[in-house]
Amino acid sequence: MSDDPTSSATAVADPPAADESLFGTFDAEGNYIPREIVENDLGAGLDDAYSASMVEVKDGQLVTGTVVQVDHDEVLLDIGYKSEGVIPSRELSIRNDVDPSEIVSLGDSLDALVLTKEDKDGRLILSKKRAQYELAWGKIEEIKEAEGMVSGPVIEVVKGGLILDIGLRGFLPASLVELRRVRDLQPYVGKVLEAKIIELDKNRNNVVLSRRAWLEETQREQREEFLENLKPGERRSGVVSSVVNFGAFVDLGGMDGLVHVSELSWKHVDHPSSVVAVGDEIEVQVLEVDLDRERISLSLKATQQDPWEEFASGHRVGELVYGRVTKLVPFGAFVQVGDGIEGLVHISEMSAHHVELPEQVVTPGEELWVKVIDLDLQRRRISLSIKQAAEGGVVAAEYQEHFGEHAYDESGNYVGPSGEIDEAWAEYYEEAGLDPATGQPKVVETPAEPEPAPGEGNGAMAAALADAGLAAPEAPEAPEAEPVAEAEPADEVAAAPDADGEGETTA
């Protein structure tokens, strides 16, 4: 072996000198004397050494730690601070009423936000969901700027829509869940949906999503082809998908079109629900197709006959029509003369004498004859007259059968169509059980029942005897009638005997 100690890795260092012992020494009496520390290896005070070993935290700071305990209402997180941080269950997730054990497990590494460095109990309060929100917000802003899509599970149904977990709570309105409005949102809970961010406000912690926008982008080519093939004037069948205050949306089998409330019926419509309901299958006519805005205007009444044109084709000025007063106004009264057709009786046409107020002549609900004095189909106006109707005239065709000239006698009394009154009275008498000749209740004569023959009334007894094997007794013969003595002449009649037993002969 070489004498040079550095020539071998196995060389052993010289032992330390006695005064450099790593251990203490003993005195003459055998007491141990500890080794004297002559070097300050801390470099500072003990408090400073403790502080240097701990993490510095402040309110609002993002920290990372390890889960060391999971309770039913909180989680303890070791972030290297002098004490573990506490995450209350309400600060674990953006979902409400969650079980901490379903969110985290022992040993998990979590990001958290410092809410309070030291509360009244001296605890460090942290929030996992606030940290998740802060980390997700930057990503959400980047997606919004890039017009990208987000996805997440539906965690809750709230008033007006759904809540999606996209790292924070994103609100998806019910009207933007599908291409058409969905009424039952509960089946969407738990499903992962893709949506587009349409509104972002960090100050209000508000994120609004639209799945409809995502569907429209993915189905743009199909929609464009559908719109190009849809022409104004053609009729299509569809299903009412939703009813709103201003009309009804109809699914045409690819896109929804709007039937405005004014296009639902020729009559006045108070609310669209009085005409159609969700699920109704109807035929509509295409009014307009807006390719730029991708909107379709439809009409339901265009598929129905215009009652004004029908009325105008069947009536002419000067005819008498029957109507019902619907409304009084200061200048007259409106009278309904057809289905959805109303005309105005001006106050000057109400009576031959001067009329101050319409209610002096008519009342709402009253039915009466009026004469058509003007018919303006273009402006959809009919002028009527009660005064001129009282002077007589030709009744309209639909009333001819019942109110034509043949329905009145020579004196002008109404008799109705030929034979109609007699038939009506005959039917009335028959139903009421009256005699048509007198109008009085019919007298029904009940025929007298013949007296039963001798022994005939014992039929039940004879049958019973026959069942017993006995012969029925013969009916007794009627006794022979004794001859009646002829009356003697009056002068030969003997008087009754007197008290003495002797009789006297009466002269």
XYZ file of C-alpha atoms in Angstrom, residues 91-461:
371
model
C -65.985 26.863 0.844
C -65.074 23.497 -0.651
C -67.160 23.518 -3.821
C -69.369 25.714 -5.978
C -72.059 23.096 -5.418
C -74.384 23.579 -2.485
C -74.692 21.212 0.508
C -71.834 18.862 -0.346
C -70.178 16.206 1.820
C -66.457 17.082 2.246
C -65.481 13.414 1.904
C -66.983 13.435 -1.611
C -64.790 16.373 -2.643
C -61.370 15.674 -1.115
C -59.409 12.822 0.470
C -56.495 12.608 2.887
C -53.223 13.419 1.181
C -54.779 15.414 -1.670
C -52.875 18.488 -2.779
C -55.176 21.514 -3.001
C -55.028 25.147 -4.009
C -56.775 27.475 -1.583
C -57.351 31.184 -1.076
C -56.655 32.828 2.278
C -59.904 34.364 3.504
C -58.824 35.268 7.031
C -55.279 34.999 8.353
C -56.532 34.706 11.898
C -60.167 34.627 12.989
C -61.458 35.220 16.517
C -60.370 31.695 17.444
C -56.911 32.208 15.978
C -57.565 29.905 13.022
C -56.398 30.340 9.449
C -59.539 30.270 7.226
C -59.121 29.107 3.631
C -61.406 28.605 0.596
C -60.971 26.001 -2.091
C -63.833 27.267 -4.279
C -62.507 30.858 -4.211
C -59.118 29.613 -5.362
C -60.811 27.541 -8.049
C -62.757 30.628 -9.106
C -59.619 32.789 -9.331
C -57.721 30.176 -11.312
C -60.679 29.466 -13.635
C -61.562 33.099 -14.291
C -58.415 33.825 -16.254
C -58.995 30.769 -18.390
C -62.641 31.713 -18.945
C -61.638 35.193 -20.091
C -59.215 33.716 -22.607
C -61.926 31.391 -23.976
C -64.365 34.308 -24.243
C -61.869 36.423 -26.192
C -61.165 33.522 -28.536
C -64.935 32.887 -28.935
C -64.384 29.328 -27.818
C -66.628 26.865 -26.051
C -66.747 25.653 -22.456
C -68.149 22.421 -21.112
C -69.208 21.202 -17.720
C -71.782 19.113 -15.869
C -75.167 20.523 -14.920
C -75.149 20.722 -11.120
C -78.387 22.538 -10.370
C -81.743 23.690 -11.721
C -82.571 27.252 -10.685
C -85.328 29.660 -11.536
C -85.040 30.428 -15.218
C -82.322 27.990 -16.185
C -79.404 25.701 -15.277
C -76.102 26.038 -13.385
C -73.014 24.479 -15.018
C -69.742 23.724 -13.262
C -67.103 25.235 -15.550
C -64.621 25.908 -12.757
C -67.079 28.475 -11.511
C -70.880 28.752 -11.621
C -72.060 29.391 -15.166
C -75.729 30.263 -15.742
C -77.472 28.766 -18.777
C -80.927 30.355 -19.356
C -83.775 27.972 -20.174
C -84.408 29.761 -23.469
C -80.820 29.023 -24.570
C -80.598 25.343 -23.649
C -81.911 24.114 -27.011
C -82.878 25.635 -30.347
C -86.410 25.855 -28.950
C -87.433 26.576 -25.381
C -87.424 23.625 -22.973
C -89.963 23.535 -20.163
C -88.701 20.572 -18.102
C -85.040 21.135 -17.175
C -84.678 18.414 -14.548
C -83.519 15.685 -17.009
C -80.401 17.791 -17.780
C -78.994 17.494 -14.236
C -75.761 15.485 -14.323
C -75.306 15.812 -18.088
C -72.180 17.434 -19.517
C -73.137 20.276 -21.856
C -71.115 22.423 -24.218
C -71.948 26.091 -24.424
C -70.704 29.432 -25.604
C -69.912 32.323 -23.239
C -72.146 35.273 -24.148
C -71.713 37.463 -21.064
C -68.872 37.874 -18.554
C -68.775 40.205 -15.539
C -66.133 39.489 -12.919
C -67.272 42.239 -10.566
C -70.742 40.711 -10.356
C -69.383 37.154 -10.560
C -71.694 36.662 -13.521
C -71.113 34.194 -16.365
C -73.963 33.666 -18.840
C -73.801 30.751 -21.280
C -75.690 29.762 -24.420
C -75.914 26.200 -25.635
C -78.250 27.374 -28.367
C -75.451 29.485 -29.861
C -73.224 26.406 -29.887
C -75.951 24.341 -31.575
C -76.562 27.069 -34.133
C -72.883 27.163 -35.078
C -72.654 23.398 -35.392
C -75.858 23.266 -37.465
C -75.282 26.392 -39.528
C -75.012 24.578 -42.849
C -78.239 22.671 -42.247
C -80.064 25.871 -41.303
C -78.813 27.739 -44.349
C -80.010 24.942 -46.620
C -83.374 24.868 -44.852
C -83.861 28.634 -45.213
C -82.910 28.606 -48.883
C -85.567 25.988 -49.615
C -88.247 27.901 -47.707
C -90.231 30.287 -49.919
C -92.781 32.962 -48.934
C -96.342 31.955 -49.725
C -95.902 28.212 -49.321
C -97.702 26.279 -46.635
C -95.932 24.069 -44.119
C -97.094 21.809 -41.308
C -95.496 22.241 -37.906
C -95.832 21.752 -34.168
C -96.291 24.601 -31.686
C -93.100 24.580 -29.599
C -93.829 27.512 -27.300
C -96.471 30.152 -26.640
C -95.467 33.672 -25.569
C -97.333 36.918 -25.041
C -96.579 38.209 -28.527
C -97.325 35.012 -30.466
C -96.398 31.367 -30.892
C -93.272 29.594 -32.145
C -93.785 26.713 -34.550
C -91.209 23.982 -35.235
C -91.133 23.448 -38.984
C -88.865 20.417 -38.746
C -85.493 22.076 -38.542
C -86.075 25.643 -37.417
C -88.684 27.567 -35.475
C -90.815 30.271 -37.056
C -92.880 32.916 -35.294
C -96.620 33.370 -35.733
C -97.246 36.880 -34.419
C -100.395 37.354 -32.343
C -101.862 39.463 -35.169
C -101.445 36.490 -37.544
C -103.111 33.886 -35.332
C -106.725 34.621 -36.205
C -108.976 36.976 -38.125
C -110.699 37.680 -34.816
C -109.279 39.752 -31.991
C -106.971 37.612 -29.818
C -106.467 38.548 -26.156
C -103.679 35.997 -25.670
C -102.138 33.431 -28.044
C -102.968 30.611 -25.605
C -106.645 31.089 -26.454
C -105.906 29.968 -30.030
C -103.042 27.435 -29.831
C -101.266 25.329 -27.232
C -97.844 23.698 -27.037
C -97.891 20.444 -28.978
C -100.653 21.452 -31.410
C -100.070 20.385 -35.007
C -101.067 23.241 -37.304
C -100.697 24.354 -40.903
C -99.124 27.762 -41.444
C -98.208 29.937 -44.381
C -94.715 31.413 -44.773
C -94.871 35.206 -44.853
C -91.188 36.153 -44.848
C -87.757 34.510 -44.647
C -84.900 36.660 -43.319
C -81.672 34.938 -44.381
C -79.388 37.417 -42.640
C -81.113 37.238 -39.262
C -82.254 33.649 -39.807
C -85.830 34.413 -38.885
C -89.068 33.033 -40.290
C -92.399 34.867 -40.119
C -95.494 32.685 -40.329
C -99.265 33.133 -40.447
C -102.031 30.864 -39.241
C -104.953 33.024 -40.333
C -103.652 33.087 -43.922
C -104.594 29.410 -44.146
C -108.176 30.256 -43.178
C -110.869 32.043 -45.181
C -111.047 35.760 -44.598
C -114.424 36.321 -42.892
C -114.604 39.858 -44.305
C -114.276 38.626 -47.867
C -116.833 35.903 -47.133
C -119.263 38.454 -45.714
C -118.728 40.902 -48.578
C -119.331 38.190 -51.182
C -122.623 37.150 -49.578
C -124.112 40.553 -48.734
C -124.805 43.833 -50.415
C -125.750 47.332 -49.355
C -129.458 47.658 -48.504
C -129.908 44.163 -47.055
C -131.227 43.440 -43.595
C -129.013 41.338 -41.324
C -129.503 40.113 -37.787
C -126.872 41.007 -35.179
C -125.986 41.408 -31.527
C -124.850 44.618 -29.834
C -121.311 44.104 -28.528
C -120.178 47.536 -27.370
C -121.507 51.053 -26.856
C -119.401 54.123 -27.632
C -120.285 57.821 -27.369
C -120.883 58.042 -31.129
C -122.887 54.838 -31.564
C -122.867 51.086 -31.079
C -120.971 48.160 -32.557
C -123.074 45.230 -33.728
C -121.709 41.772 -34.543
C -123.294 40.609 -37.806
C -121.025 37.621 -38.513
C -118.269 35.468 -37.101
C -115.595 38.053 -36.300
C -117.477 40.764 -38.230
C -118.636 43.903 -36.466
C -120.256 46.973 -37.931
C -120.966 50.423 -36.537
C -124.415 51.892 -36.034
C -123.796 55.629 -35.851
C -125.875 57.452 -33.263
C -127.648 59.284 -36.085
C -128.819 55.916 -37.493
C -130.304 54.602 -34.275
C -133.747 56.108 -34.365
C -136.000 58.472 -36.315
C -136.016 60.802 -33.317
C -133.014 62.553 -31.780
C -130.828 60.341 -29.578
C -128.521 61.801 -26.953
C -126.868 58.568 -25.825
C -126.725 55.120 -27.496
C -127.941 53.426 -24.291
C -131.272 55.189 -24.781
C -131.905 52.853 -27.715
C -129.848 49.667 -27.288
C -127.973 47.723 -24.629
C -124.985 45.360 -24.929
C -126.106 41.816 -25.686
C -129.330 42.906 -27.353
C -130.150 41.196 -30.663
C -131.845 43.173 -33.415
C -132.220 43.758 -37.160
C -129.940 46.282 -38.863
C -129.592 47.396 -42.450
C -126.238 47.480 -44.266
C -125.817 51.018 -45.577
C -122.095 50.897 -46.475
C -119.530 48.115 -46.947
C -115.820 49.013 -47.273
C -113.856 45.755 -47.671
C -110.497 47.466 -48.109
C -110.797 49.356 -44.816
C -112.787 46.499 -43.259
C -115.634 48.709 -42.159
C -119.384 48.200 -42.252
C -121.912 50.951 -41.597
C -125.270 49.817 -40.239
C -128.621 51.440 -39.482
C -131.333 50.529 -36.989
C -133.531 53.391 -38.183
C -133.614 52.224 -41.798
C -134.073 48.577 -40.757
C -137.341 49.589 -39.090
C -138.578 50.795 -42.472
C -138.261 47.256 -43.888
C -136.321 45.840 -46.773
C -134.930 42.634 -48.225
C -133.369 40.257 -45.731
C -130.000 38.694 -46.506
C -129.850 35.315 -48.237
C -129.051 33.335 -45.071
C -132.297 34.598 -43.519
C -134.533 34.140 -46.579
C -135.833 30.714 -45.584
C -137.036 31.919 -42.227
C -137.674 35.608 -42.818
C -138.518 35.916 -46.533
C -141.784 37.394 -47.805
C -143.412 33.948 -47.676
C -142.874 33.878 -43.890
C -145.395 36.710 -43.318
C -149.177 36.792 -43.784
C -151.158 39.507 -45.568
C -151.291 41.566 -42.385
C -147.542 41.466 -41.987
C -147.575 38.988 -39.114
C -144.707 36.514 -38.980
C -145.867 32.964 -39.643
C -142.536 31.318 -40.425
C -141.778 28.908 -43.260
C -144.624 26.842 -44.602
C -145.771 24.213 -42.089
C -142.947 25.028 -39.678
C -145.169 26.383 -36.935
C -147.660 23.533 -37.162
C -144.848 21.010 -36.985
C -143.333 22.770 -33.981
C -146.649 22.813 -32.117
C -147.345 19.187 -32.961
C -143.964 18.175 -31.582
C -144.575 20.230 -28.467
C -148.000 18.661 -27.855
C -146.573 15.178 -28.332
C -143.744 15.712 -25.833
C -146.060 17.363 -23.273
C -148.797 14.742 -23.642
C -151.419 17.325 -24.680
C -154.367 16.999 -27.010
C -153.536 18.960 -30.221
C -157.197 19.904 -30.624
C -157.762 21.369 -27.163
C -154.291 21.906 -25.771
C -155.439 20.074 -22.637
C -153.993 16.872 -21.166
C -155.135 13.810 -23.028
C -157.889 11.694 -21.323
C -157.063 8.026 -21.521
C -160.113 5.685 -21.115
C -159.193 2.479 -19.323
C -161.364 -0.503 -20.531
C -163.245 -2.415 -17.807
C -161.705 -5.759 -16.948
C -164.050 -8.801 -17.425
C -165.087 -10.651 -14.293
C -163.238 -13.954 -13.870
C -165.163 -17.181 -14.453
C -166.020 -19.314 -11.457
C -162.888 -21.013 -10.202
C -160.692 -18.913 -12.475
C -159.354 -16.911 -9.563
C -157.965 -20.025 -7.936
C -155.306 -20.604 -10.587
C -152.440 -20.309 -8.123
C -154.011 -22.818 -5.739
